[in-house]
Amino acid sequence: LQHPKAIVLELLNCTNYAYTVIDEYTHSFFDAMPYCEAKKQGIKDLVDKEDQIYYWLPIGLYHSRWKTLTEADYQDVRNDLGGFLPSDAVYPMDEITVYPEEDMEVINEEMLAYLDKIIALCKQEQVALYFYVTPFNVKEISDYEIHSLHSKQANFNYLTAYAKEQGIPCLNFFHQLKESGLDVSTDFLDNEHTNTAGAQKVTRYLAEHLLTEYITSPAVP
């Protein structure tokens, strides 16, 4: 079993509404997960009852897909970078509007419940926990869930304050743009993601302000 000394959690998906998970993403997670109580509970909580059978017997969903297979289906897209896809492309963005930290909006009740479970498990296992939020400049978030940039930032502000109440360090990069050195003219791949240069700045700032703190004084909630 894995037992990390520290977990660094990005908070974007904590701001989603309940049941806005995309089927493709949900299957990519659950289909590869071994049978266990966590998988059972996750499918029960997150998947509509009539669709749960396809998560236990996914062949029912994929059995006819042979008709549409292409060469791309046989390409191994994994890398040794933990899911990071480096890109030197540059997308000059408009300046990111940053809303006051006092603007807060409570996150969805179910998302908060799951966040509390993560906090409780880390406390039980004596694992240091850290939160962070990476910046973006999308005015309307995704096709399946419309949130304004202001609403998302209000959620992040709430989560930052919530983390403080729980004794968990949280870096909200919307309020650390200048300090981290992120430049909207050079450090983004698109309106949602940093490029390699931006990712290096985020990683370096995280290491300096979270992991260094962990080494000297572990933050166990």
JSON list of C-alpha atoms in Angstrom, two decimals:
[
{"chain": "A", "resi": 1, "resn": "LEU", "atom": "CA", "xyz": [0.00, 0.00, 0.00]},
{"chain": "A", "resi": 2, "resn": "GLN", "atom": "CA", "xyz": [1.13, 3.55, -0.71]},
{"chain": "A", "resi": 3, "resn": "HIS", "atom": "CA", "xyz": [1.69, 5.85, 2.24]},
{"chain": "A", "resi": 4, "resn": "PRO", "atom": "CA", "xyz": [3.04, 9.23, 1.09]},
{"chain": "A", "resi": 5, "resn": "LYS", "atom": "CA", "xyz": [4.51, 11.70, 3.57]},
{"chain": "A", "resi": 6, "resn": "ALA", "atom": "CA", "xyz": [2.70, 14.58, 1.92]},
{"chain": "A", "resi": 7, "resn": "ILE", "atom": "CA", "xyz": [-0.11, 15.20, -0.59]},
{"chain": "A", "resi": 8, "resn": "VAL", "atom": "CA", "xyz": [-0.44, 18.39, -2.66]},
{"chain": "A", "resi": 9, "resn": "LEU", "atom": "CA", "xyz": [-4.01, 18.75, -3.94]},
{"chain": "A", "resi": 10, "resn": "GLU", "atom": "CA", "xyz": [-5.16, 21.13, -6.69]},
{"chain": "A", "resi": 11, "resn": "LEU", "atom": "CA", "xyz": [-8.65, 22.43, -5.91]},
{"chain": "A", "resi": 12, "resn": "LEU", "atom": "CA", "xyz": [-10.22, 23.13, -9.32]},
{"chain": "A", "resi": 13, "resn": "ASN", "atom": "CA", "xyz": [-12.60, 20.16, -9.37]},
{"chain": "A", "resi": 14, "resn": "CYS", "atom": "CA", "xyz": [-13.80, 20.95, -5.85]},
{"chain": "A", "resi": 15, "resn": "THR", "atom": "CA", "xyz": [-15.69, 23.84, -7.43]},
{"chain": "A", "resi": 16, "resn": "ASN", "atom": "CA", "xyz": [-17.77, 21.67, -9.79]},
{"chain": "A", "resi": 17, "resn": "TYR", "atom": "CA", "xyz": [-21.43, 21.00, -9.28]},
{"chain": "A", "resi": 18, "resn": "ALA", "atom": "CA", "xyz": [-22.43, 17.49, -8.24]},
{"chain": "A", "resi": 19, "resn": "TYR", "atom": "CA", "xyz": [-22.93, 15.03, -11.10]},
{"chain": "A", "resi": 20, "resn": "THR", "atom": "CA", "xyz": [-21.06, 17.08, -13.67]},
{"chain": "A", "resi": 21, "resn": "VAL", "atom": "CA", "xyz": [-18.39, 14.45, -14.17]},
{"chain": "A", "resi": 22, "resn": "ILE", "atom": "CA", "xyz": [-17.78, 13.56, -17.82]},
{"chain": "A", "resi": 23, "resn": "ASP", "atom": "CA", "xyz": [-18.40, 9.88, -18.56]},
{"chain": "A", "resi": 24, "resn": "GLU", "atom": "CA", "xyz": [-15.11, 9.48, -20.43]},
{"chain": "A", "resi": 25, "resn": "TYR", "atom": "CA", "xyz": [-13.15, 10.85, -17.46]},
{"chain": "A", "resi": 26, "resn": "THR", "atom": "CA", "xyz": [-15.11, 8.79, -14.96]},
{"chain": "A", "resi": 27, "resn": "HIS", "atom": "CA", "xyz": [-14.49, 5.58, -16.88]},
{"chain": "A", "resi": 28, "resn": "SER", "atom": "CA", "xyz": [-10.79, 6.37, -17.30]},
{"chain": "A", "resi": 29, "resn": "PHE", "atom": "CA", "xyz": [-10.57, 6.45, -13.52]},
{"chain": "A", "resi": 30, "resn": "PHE", "atom": "CA", "xyz": [-12.89, 3.68, -12.35]},
{"chain": "A", "resi": 31, "resn": "ASP", "atom": "CA", "xyz": [-12.20, 1.14, -15.13]},
{"chain": "A", "resi": 32, "resn": "ALA", "atom": "CA", "xyz": [-8.54, 0.87, -14.12]},
{"chain": "A", "resi": 33, "resn": "MET", "atom": "CA", "xyz": [-9.27, 0.84, -10.39]},
{"chain": "A", "resi": 34, "resn": "PRO", "atom": "CA", "xyz": [-9.08, -2.55, -8.62]},
{"chain": "A", "resi": 35, "resn": "TYR", "atom": "CA", "xyz": [-12.21, -3.85, -6.91]},
{"chain": "A", "resi": 36, "resn": "CYS", "atom": "CA", "xyz": [-12.31, -2.38, -3.43]},
{"chain": "A", "resi": 37, "resn": "GLU", "atom": "CA", "xyz": [-14.63, -0.57, -1.03]},
{"chain": "A", "resi": 38, "resn": "ALA", "atom": "CA", "xyz": [-13.52, 2.84, -2.32]},
{"chain": "A", "resi": 39, "resn": "LYS", "atom": "CA", "xyz": [-14.47, 1.90, -5.89]},
{"chain": "A", "resi": 40, "resn": "LYS", "atom": "CA", "xyz": [-17.82, 0.57, -4.72]},
{"chain": "A", "resi": 41, "resn": "GLN", "atom": "CA", "xyz": [-18.62, 3.72, -2.77]},
{"chain": "A", "resi": 42, "resn": "GLY", "atom": "CA", "xyz": [-17.36, 6.05, -5.51]},
{"chain": "A", "resi": 43, "resn": "ILE", "atom": "CA", "xyz": [-19.52, 4.43, -8.20]},
{"chain": "A", "resi": 44, "resn": "LYS", "atom": "CA", "xyz": [-22.51, 4.46, -5.87]},
{"chain": "A", "resi": 45, "resn": "ASP", "atom": "CA", "xyz": [-22.06, 8.17, -5.07]},
{"chain": "A", "resi": 46, "resn": "LEU", "atom": "CA", "xyz": [-21.11, 9.54, -8.48]},
{"chain": "A", "resi": 47, "resn": "VAL", "atom": "CA", "xyz": [-22.80, 7.42, -11.14]},
{"chain": "A", "resi": 48, "resn": "ASP", "atom": "CA", "xyz": [-26.53, 7.31, -11.90]},
{"chain": "A", "resi": 49, "resn": "LYS", "atom": "CA", "xyz": [-27.99, 3.99, -10.78]},
{"chain": "A", "resi": 50, "resn": "GLU", "atom": "CA", "xyz": [-29.00, 2.85, -14.27]},
{"chain": "A", "resi": 51, "resn": "ASP", "atom": "CA", "xyz": [-25.41, 3.36, -15.52]},
{"chain": "A", "resi": 52, "resn": "GLN", "atom": "CA", "xyz": [-23.56, 1.70, -12.65]},
{"chain": "A", "resi": 53, "resn": "ILE", "atom": "CA", "xyz": [-23.59, -1.75, -14.28]},
{"chain": "A", "resi": 54, "resn": "TYR", "atom": "CA", "xyz": [-21.28, -0.43, -17.02]},
{"chain": "A", "resi": 55, "resn": "TYR", "atom": "CA", "xyz": [-18.67, 0.44, -14.41]},
{"chain": "A", "resi": 56, "resn": "TRP", "atom": "CA", "xyz": [-18.70, -3.09, -13.00]},
{"chain": "A", "resi": 57, "resn": "LEU", "atom": "CA", "xyz": [-18.94, -4.77, -16.42]},
{"chain": "A", "resi": 58, "resn": "PRO", "atom": "CA", "xyz": [-17.48, -2.21, -18.85]},
{"chain": "A", "resi": 59, "resn": "ILE", "atom": "CA", "xyz": [-17.55, -4.71, -21.73]},
{"chain": "A", "resi": 60, "resn": "GLY", "atom": "CA", "xyz": [-21.26, -3.89, -21.98]},
{"chain": "A", "resi": 61, "resn": "LEU", "atom": "CA", "xyz": [-20.26, -0.38, -22.99]},
{"chain": "A", "resi": 62, "resn": "TYR", "atom": "CA", "xyz": [-17.29, -1.19, -25.24]},
{"chain": "A", "resi": 63, "resn": "HIS", "atom": "CA", "xyz": [-18.23, -4.51, -26.84]},
{"chain": "A", "resi": 64, "resn": "SER", "atom": "CA", "xyz": [-19.19, -3.02, -30.20]},
{"chain": "A", "resi": 65, "resn": "ARG", "atom": "CA", "xyz": [-16.42, -0.46, -30.45]},
{"chain": "A", "resi": 66, "resn": "TRP", "atom": "CA", "xyz": [-14.29, -2.68, -32.69]},
{"chain": "A", "resi": 67, "resn": "LYS", "atom": "CA", "xyz": [-16.18, -1.18, -35.60]},
{"chain": "A", "resi": 68, "resn": "THR", "atom": "CA", "xyz": [-14.63, 2.25, -35.05]},
{"chain": "A", "resi": 69, "resn": "LEU", "atom": "CA", "xyz": [-11.07, 1.36, -33.96]},
{"chain": "A", "resi": 70, "resn": "THR", "atom": "CA", "xyz": [-8.25, 3.25, -35.68]},
{"chain": "A", "resi": 71, "resn": "GLU", "atom": "CA", "xyz": [-4.46, 3.12, -35.50]},
{"chain": "A", "resi": 72, "resn": "ALA", "atom": "CA", "xyz": [-4.56, 5.85, -32.84]},
{"chain": "A", "resi": 73, "resn": "ASP", "atom": "CA", "xyz": [-6.28, 3.44, -30.43]},
{"chain": "A", "resi": 74, "resn": "TYR", "atom": "CA", "xyz": [-3.11, 1.35, -30.34]},
{"chain": "A", "resi": 75, "resn": "GLN", "atom": "CA", "xyz": [-0.73, 4.20, -29.61]},
{"chain": "A", "resi": 76, "resn": "ASP", "atom": "CA", "xyz": [0.74, 4.36, -26.11]},
{"chain": "A", "resi": 77, "resn": "VAL", "atom": "CA", "xyz": [0.32, 7.98, -25.03]},
{"chain": "A", "resi": 78, "resn": "ARG", "atom": "CA", "xyz": [1.77, 7.52, -21.56]},
{"chain": "A", "resi": 79, "resn": "ASN", "atom": "CA", "xyz": [4.97, 9.27, -20.56]},
{"chain": "A", "resi": 80, "resn": "ASP", "atom": "CA", "xyz": [7.25, 9.35, -17.55]},
{"chain": "A", "resi": 81, "resn": "LEU", "atom": "CA", "xyz": [6.10, 12.81, -16.44]},
{"chain": "A", "resi": 82, "resn": "GLY", "atom": "CA", "xyz": [3.13, 11.82, -14.28]},
{"chain": "A", "resi": 83, "resn": "GLY", "atom": "CA", "xyz": [0.58, 13.04, -16.81]},
{"chain": "A", "resi": 84, "resn": "PHE", "atom": "CA", "xyz": [2.30, 16.36, -17.56]},
{"chain": "A", "resi": 85, "resn": "LEU", "atom": "CA", "xyz": [2.30, 17.22, -21.28]},
{"chain": "A", "resi": 86, "resn": "PRO", "atom": "CA", "xyz": [5.06, 19.77, -21.93]},
{"chain": "A", "resi": 87, "resn": "SER", "atom": "CA", "xyz": [4.58, 22.42, -24.57]},
{"chain": "A", "resi": 88, "resn": "ASP", "atom": "CA", "xyz": [6.63, 25.47, -25.51]},
{"chain": "A", "resi": 89, "resn": "ALA", "atom": "CA", "xyz": [3.69, 27.03, -27.36]},
{"chain": "A", "resi": 90, "resn": "VAL", "atom": "CA", "xyz": [2.85, 30.54, -26.21]},
{"chain": "A", "resi": 91, "resn": "TYR", "atom": "CA", "xyz": [-0.65, 32.00, -26.05]},
{"chain": "A", "resi": 92, "resn": "PRO", "atom": "CA", "xyz": [-0.54, 35.68, -25.02]},
{"chain": "A", "resi": 93, "resn": "MET", "atom": "CA", "xyz": [-3.55, 36.24, -22.77]},
{"chain": "A", "resi": 94, "resn": "ASP", "atom": "CA", "xyz": [-5.34, 39.31, -21.54]},
{"chain": "A", "resi": 95, "resn": "GLU", "atom": "CA", "xyz": [-4.55, 40.26, -17.99]},
{"chain": "A", "resi": 96, "resn": "ILE", "atom": "CA", "xyz": [-6.38, 38.04, -15.51]},
{"chain": "A", "resi": 97, "resn": "THR", "atom": "CA", "xyz": [-9.01, 39.88, -13.52]},
{"chain": "A", "resi": 98, "resn": "VAL", "atom": "CA", "xyz": [-8.41, 39.06, -9.86]},
{"chain": "A", "resi": 99, "resn": "TYR", "atom": "CA", "xyz": [-11.35, 39.47, -7.51]},
{"chain": "A", "resi": 100, "resn": "PRO", "atom": "CA", "xyz": [-10.94, 40.41, -3.82]},
{"chain": "A", "resi": 101, "resn": "GLU", "atom": "CA", "xyz": [-10.26, 37.63, -1.33]},
{"chain": "A", "resi": 102, "resn": "GLU", "atom": "CA", "xyz": [-13.37, 38.78, 0.54]},
{"chain": "A", "resi": 103, "resn": "ASP", "atom": "CA", "xyz": [-15.55, 37.65, -2.40]},
{"chain": "A", "resi": 104, "resn": "MET", "atom": "CA", "xyz": [-16.54, 34.14, -1.34]},
{"chain": "A", "resi": 105, "resn": "GLU", "atom": "CA", "xyz": [-19.01, 31.55, -2.56]},
{"chain": "A", "resi": 106, "resn": "VAL", "atom": "CA", "xyz": [-19.55, 28.23, -0.77]},
{"chain": "A", "resi": 107, "resn": "ILE", "atom": "CA", "xyz": [-18.75, 25.16, -2.89]},
{"chain": "A", "resi": 108, "resn": "ASN", "atom": "CA", "xyz": [-21.26, 22.40, -3.59]},
{"chain": "A", "resi": 109, "resn": "GLU", "atom": "CA", "xyz": [-22.21, 20.45, -0.46]},
{"chain": "A", "resi": 110, "resn": "GLU", "atom": "CA", "xyz": [-21.20, 17.08, -1.93]},
{"chain": "A", "resi": 111, "resn": "MET", "atom": "CA", "xyz": [-17.81, 18.38, -3.04]},
{"chain": "A", "resi": 112, "resn": "LEU", "atom": "CA", "xyz": [-17.20, 19.79, 0.43]},
{"chain": "A", "resi": 113, "resn": "ALA", "atom": "CA", "xyz": [-18.13, 16.43, 1.96]},
{"chain": "A", "resi": 114, "resn": "TYR", "atom": "CA", "xyz": [-15.54, 14.66, -0.18]},
{"chain": "A", "resi": 115, "resn": "LEU", "atom": "CA", "xyz": [-12.93, 17.28, 0.66]},
{"chain": "A", "resi": 116, "resn": "ASP", "atom": "CA", "xyz": [-13.63, 16.69, 4.34]},
{"chain": "A", "resi": 117, "resn": "LYS", "atom": "CA", "xyz": [-13.11, 12.96, 3.77]},
{"chain": "A", "resi": 118, "resn": "ILE", "atom": "CA", "xyz": [-9.69, 13.65, 2.25]},
{"chain": "A", "resi": 119, "resn": "ILE", "atom": "CA", "xyz": [-8.77, 15.88, 5.19]},
{"chain": "A", "resi": 120, "resn": "ALA", "atom": "CA", "xyz": [-9.97, 13.29, 7.71]},
{"chain": "A", "resi": 121, "resn": "LEU", "atom": "CA", "xyz": [-8.05, 10.47, 6.01]},
{"chain": "A", "resi": 122, "resn": "CYS", "atom": "CA", "xyz": [-4.84, 12.49, 5.92]},
{"chain": "A", "resi": 123, "resn": "LYS", "atom": "CA", "xyz": [-5.28, 13.32, 9.59]},
{"chain": "A", "resi": 124, "resn": "GLN", "atom": "CA", "xyz": [-5.91, 9.67, 10.43]},
{"chain": "A", "resi": 125, "resn": "GLU", "atom": "CA", "xyz": [-2.83, 8.53, 8.50]},
{"chain": "A", "resi": 126, "resn": "GLN", "atom": "CA", "xyz": [-0.64, 11.45, 9.62]},
{"chain": "A", "resi": 127, "resn": "VAL", "atom": "CA", "xyz": [-0.06, 12.62, 6.04]},
{"chain": "A", "resi": 128, "resn": "ALA", "atom": "CA", "xyz": [0.81, 16.27, 5.47]},
{"chain": "A", "resi": 129, "resn": "LEU", "atom": "CA", "xyz": [-1.76, 17.95, 3.22]},
{"chain": "A", "resi": 130, "resn": "TYR", "atom": "CA", "xyz": [-1.42, 21.07, 1.08]},
{"chain": "A", "resi": 131, "resn": "PHE", "atom": "CA", "xyz": [-3.83, 22.83, -1.28]},
{"chain": "A", "resi": 132, "resn": "TYR", "atom": "CA", "xyz": [-3.17, 25.04, -4.28]},
{"chain": "A", "resi": 133, "resn": "VAL", "atom": "CA", "xyz": [-5.06, 26.75, -7.10]},
{"chain": "A", "resi": 134, "resn": "THR", "atom": "CA", "xyz": [-3.55, 27.47, -10.51]},
{"chain": "A", "resi": 135, "resn": "PRO", "atom": "CA", "xyz": [-4.80, 30.52, -12.42]},
{"chain": "A", "resi": 136, "resn": "PHE", "atom": "CA", "xyz": [-6.68, 30.62, -15.71]},
{"chain": "A", "resi": 137, "resn": "ASN", "atom": "CA", "xyz": [-8.56, 33.21, -17.71]},
{"chain": "A", "resi": 138, "resn": "VAL", "atom": "CA", "xyz": [-11.63, 31.44, -19.09]},
{"chain": "A", "resi": 139, "resn": "LYS", "atom": "CA", "xyz": [-14.72, 33.62, -18.87]},
{"chain": "A", "resi": 140, "resn": "GLU", "atom": "CA", "xyz": [-17.12, 30.69, -19.03]},
{"chain": "A", "resi": 141, "resn": "ILE", "atom": "CA", "xyz": [-15.94, 27.33, -17.77]},
{"chain": "A", "resi": 142, "resn": "SER", "atom": "CA", "xyz": [-16.61, 24.35, -20.09]},
{"chain": "A", "resi": 143, "resn": "ASP", "atom": "CA", "xyz": [-19.60, 23.22, -22.09]},
{"chain": "A", "resi": 144, "resn": "TYR", "atom": "CA", "xyz": [-21.13, 21.04, -19.39]},
{"chain": "A", "resi": 145, "resn": "GLU", "atom": "CA", "xyz": [-20.91, 23.50, -16.52]},
{"chain": "A", "resi": 146, "resn": "ILE", "atom": "CA", "xyz": [-21.15, 27.25, -16.95]},
{"chain": "A", "resi": 147, "resn": "HIS", "atom": "CA", "xyz": [-19.41, 29.21, -14.24]},
{"chain": "A", "resi": 148, "resn": "SER", "atom": "CA", "xyz": [-18.14, 32.75, -14.52]},
{"chain": "A", "resi": 149, "resn": "LEU", "atom": "CA", "xyz": [-14.51, 33.49, -13.69]},
{"chain": "A", "resi": 150, "resn": "HIS", "atom": "CA", "xyz": [-15.77, 35.54, -10.76]},
{"chain": "A", "resi": 151, "resn": "SER", "atom": "CA", "xyz": [-17.80, 32.63, -9.41]},
{"chain": "A", "resi": 152, "resn": "LYS", "atom": "CA", "xyz": [-14.84, 30.26, -9.68]},
{"chain": "A", "resi": 153, "resn": "GLN", "atom": "CA", "xyz": [-12.55, 32.70, -7.88]},
{"chain": "A", "resi": 154, "resn": "ALA", "atom": "CA", "xyz": [-15.17, 33.20, -5.19]},
{"chain": "A", "resi": 155, "resn": "ASN", "atom": "CA", "xyz": [-15.17, 29.42, -4.71]},
{"chain": "A", "resi": 156, "resn": "PHE", "atom": "CA", "xyz": [-11.37, 29.40, -4.47]},
{"chain": "A", "resi": 157, "resn": "ASN", "atom": "CA", "xyz": [-11.43, 32.25, -1.96]},
{"chain": "A", "resi": 158, "resn": "TYR", "atom": "CA", "xyz": [-13.87, 30.25, 0.15]},
{"chain": "A", "resi": 159, "resn": "LEU", "atom": "CA", "xyz": [-11.65, 27.18, -0.07]},
{"chain": "A", "resi": 160, "resn": "THR", "atom": "CA", "xyz": [-8.57, 29.18, 0.87]},
{"chain": "A", "resi": 161, "resn": "ALA", "atom": "CA", "xyz": [-10.32, 30.47, 3.99]},
{"chain": "A", "resi": 162, "resn": "TYR", "atom": "CA", "xyz": [-11.69, 26.99, 4.72]},
{"chain": "A", "resi": 163, "resn": "ALA", "atom": "CA", "xyz": [-8.21, 25.51, 4.48]},
{"chain": "A", "resi": 164, "resn": "LYS", "atom": "CA", "xyz": [-6.90, 28.12, 6.91]},
{"chain": "A", "resi": 165, "resn": "GLU", "atom": "CA", "xyz": [-9.61, 27.13, 9.41]},
{"chain": "A", "resi": 166, "resn": "GLN", "atom": "CA", "xyz": [-8.48, 23.51, 9.05]},
{"chain": "A", "resi": 167, "resn": "GLY", "atom": "CA", "xyz": [-4.81, 24.40, 9.52]},
{"chain": "A", "resi": 168, "resn": "ILE", "atom": "CA", "xyz": [-3.95, 23.43, 5.92]},
{"chain": "A", "resi": 169, "resn": "PRO", "atom": "CA", "xyz": [-1.59, 25.66, 3.89]},
{"chain": "A", "resi": 170, "resn": "CYS", "atom": "CA", "xyz": [-3.17, 26.81, 0.63]},
{"chain": "A", "resi": 171, "resn": "LEU", "atom": "CA", "xyz": [-1.58, 28.73, -2.24]},
{"chain": "A", "resi": 172, "resn": "ASN", "atom": "CA", "xyz": [-4.13, 30.53, -4.38]},
{"chain": "A", "resi": 173, "resn": "PHE", "atom": "CA", "xyz": [-2.13, 31.59, -7.43]},
{"chain": "A", "resi": 174, "resn": "PHE", "atom": "CA", "xyz": [-4.79, 34.11, -8.46]},
{"chain": "A", "resi": 175, "resn": "HIS", "atom": "CA", "xyz": [-3.45, 36.15, -5.55]},
{"chain": "A", "resi": 176, "resn": "GLN", "atom": "CA", "xyz": [0.19, 35.16, -6.13]},
{"chain": "A", "resi": 177, "resn": "LEU", "atom": "CA", "xyz": [0.58, 36.06, -9.81]},
{"chain": "A", "resi": 178, "resn": "LYS", "atom": "CA", "xyz": [3.21, 38.73, -9.27]},
{"chain": "A", "resi": 179, "resn": "GLU", "atom": "CA", "xyz": [5.09, 36.88, -6.53]},
{"chain": "A", "resi": 180, "resn": "SER", "atom": "CA", "xyz": [5.26, 33.65, -8.56]},
{"chain": "A", "resi": 181, "resn": "GLY", "atom": "CA", "xyz": [6.52, 35.46, -11.64]},
{"chain": "A", "resi": 182, "resn": "LEU", "atom": "CA", "xyz": [3.74, 34.20, -13.91]},
{"chain": "A", "resi": 183, "resn": "ASP", "atom": "CA", "xyz": [3.46, 36.33, -17.04]},
{"chain": "A", "resi": 184, "resn": "VAL", "atom": "CA", "xyz": [0.24, 36.14, -19.06]},
{"chain": "A", "resi": 185, "resn": "SER", "atom": "CA", "xyz": [2.12, 37.15, -22.21]},
{"chain": "A", "resi": 186, "resn": "THR", "atom": "CA", "xyz": [4.63, 34.26, -22.12]},
{"chain": "A", "resi": 187, "resn": "ASP", "atom": "CA", "xyz": [3.62, 31.53, -19.66]},
{"chain": "A", "resi": 188, "resn": "PHE", "atom": "CA", "xyz": [0.33, 30.09, -20.96]},
{"chain": "A", "resi": 189, "resn": "LEU", "atom": "CA", "xyz": [-0.56, 27.49, -23.57]},
{"chain": "A", "resi": 190, "resn": "ASP", "atom": "CA", "xyz": [-4.19, 28.62, -23.77]},
{"chain": "A", "resi": 191, "resn": "ASN", "atom": "CA", "xyz": [-6.74, 30.35, -21.54]},
{"chain": "A", "resi": 192, "resn": "GLU", "atom": "CA", "xyz": [-6.78, 27.37, -19.16]},
{"chain": "A", "resi": 193, "resn": "HIS", "atom": "CA", "xyz": [-3.27, 25.90, -18.98]},
{"chain": "A", "resi": 194, "resn": "THR", "atom": "CA", "xyz": [0.28, 27.04, -18.41]},
{"chain": "A", "resi": 195, "resn": "ASN", "atom": "CA", "xyz": [2.94, 26.06, -20.92]},
{"chain": "A", "resi": 196, "resn": "THR", "atom": "CA", "xyz": [6.27, 24.53, -19.88]},
{"chain": "A", "resi": 197, "resn": "ALA", "atom": "CA", "xyz": [7.69, 27.87, -18.76]},
{"chain": "A", "resi": 198, "resn": "GLY", "atom": "CA", "xyz": [4.61, 28.64, -16.67]},
{"chain": "A", "resi": 199, "resn": "ALA", "atom": "CA", "xyz": [4.52, 25.13, -15.21]},
{"chain": "A", "resi": 200, "resn": "GLN", "atom": "CA", "xyz": [8.14, 25.52, -14.10]},
{"chain": "A", "resi": 201, "resn": "LYS", "atom": "CA", "xyz": [7.29, 28.76, -12.30]},
{"chain": "A", "resi": 202, "resn": "VAL", "atom": "CA", "xyz": [4.26, 27.22, -10.58]},
{"chain": "A", "resi": 203, "resn": "THR", "atom": "CA", "xyz": [6.26, 24.16, -9.54]},
{"chain": "A", "resi": 204, "resn": "ARG", "atom": "CA", "xyz": [9.17, 26.20, -8.26]},
{"chain": "A", "resi": 205, "resn": "TYR", "atom": "CA", "xyz": [6.90, 28.50, -6.25]},
{"chain": "A", "resi": 206, "resn": "LEU", "atom": "CA", "xyz": [5.06, 25.52, -4.78]},
{"chain": "A", "resi": 207, "resn": "ALA", "atom": "CA", "xyz": [8.33, 23.89, -3.80]},
{"chain": "A", "resi": 208, "resn": "GLU", "atom": "CA", "xyz": [9.64, 27.04, -2.17]},
{"chain": "A", "resi": 209, "resn": "HIS", "atom": "CA", "xyz": [6.47, 27.89, -0.25]},
{"chain": "A", "resi": 210, "resn": "LEU", "atom": "CA", "xyz": [4.87, 24.54, 0.52]},
{"chain": "A", "resi": 211, "resn": "LEU", "atom": "CA", "xyz": [7.45, 21.76, 0.42]},
{"chain": "A", "resi": 212, "resn": "THR", "atom": "CA", "xyz": [10.11, 23.82, 2.16]},
{"chain": "A", "resi": 213, "resn": "GLU", "atom": "CA", "xyz": [7.58, 24.52, 4.90]},
{"chain": "A", "resi": 214, "resn": "TYR", "atom": "CA", "xyz": [6.80, 20.80, 5.06]},
{"chain": "A", "resi": 215, "resn": "ILE", "atom": "CA", "xyz": [10.47, 19.91, 5.53]},
{"chain": "A", "resi": 216, "resn": "THR", "atom": "CA", "xyz": [10.81, 22.34, 8.43]},
{"chain": "A", "resi": 217, "resn": "SER", "atom": "CA", "xyz": [7.34, 21.98, 9.93]},
{"chain": "A", "resi": 218, "resn": "PRO", "atom": "CA", "xyz": [5.04, 19.26, 8.49]},
{"chain": "A", "resi": 219, "resn": "ALA", "atom": "CA", "xyz": [1.46, 20.47, 8.08]},
{"chain": "A", "resi": 220, "resn": "VAL", "atom": "CA", "xyz": [-0.72, 17.62, 9.28]},
{"chain": "A", "resi": 221, "resn": "PRO", "atom": "CA", "xyz": [-4.38, 18.68, 9.54]}
]
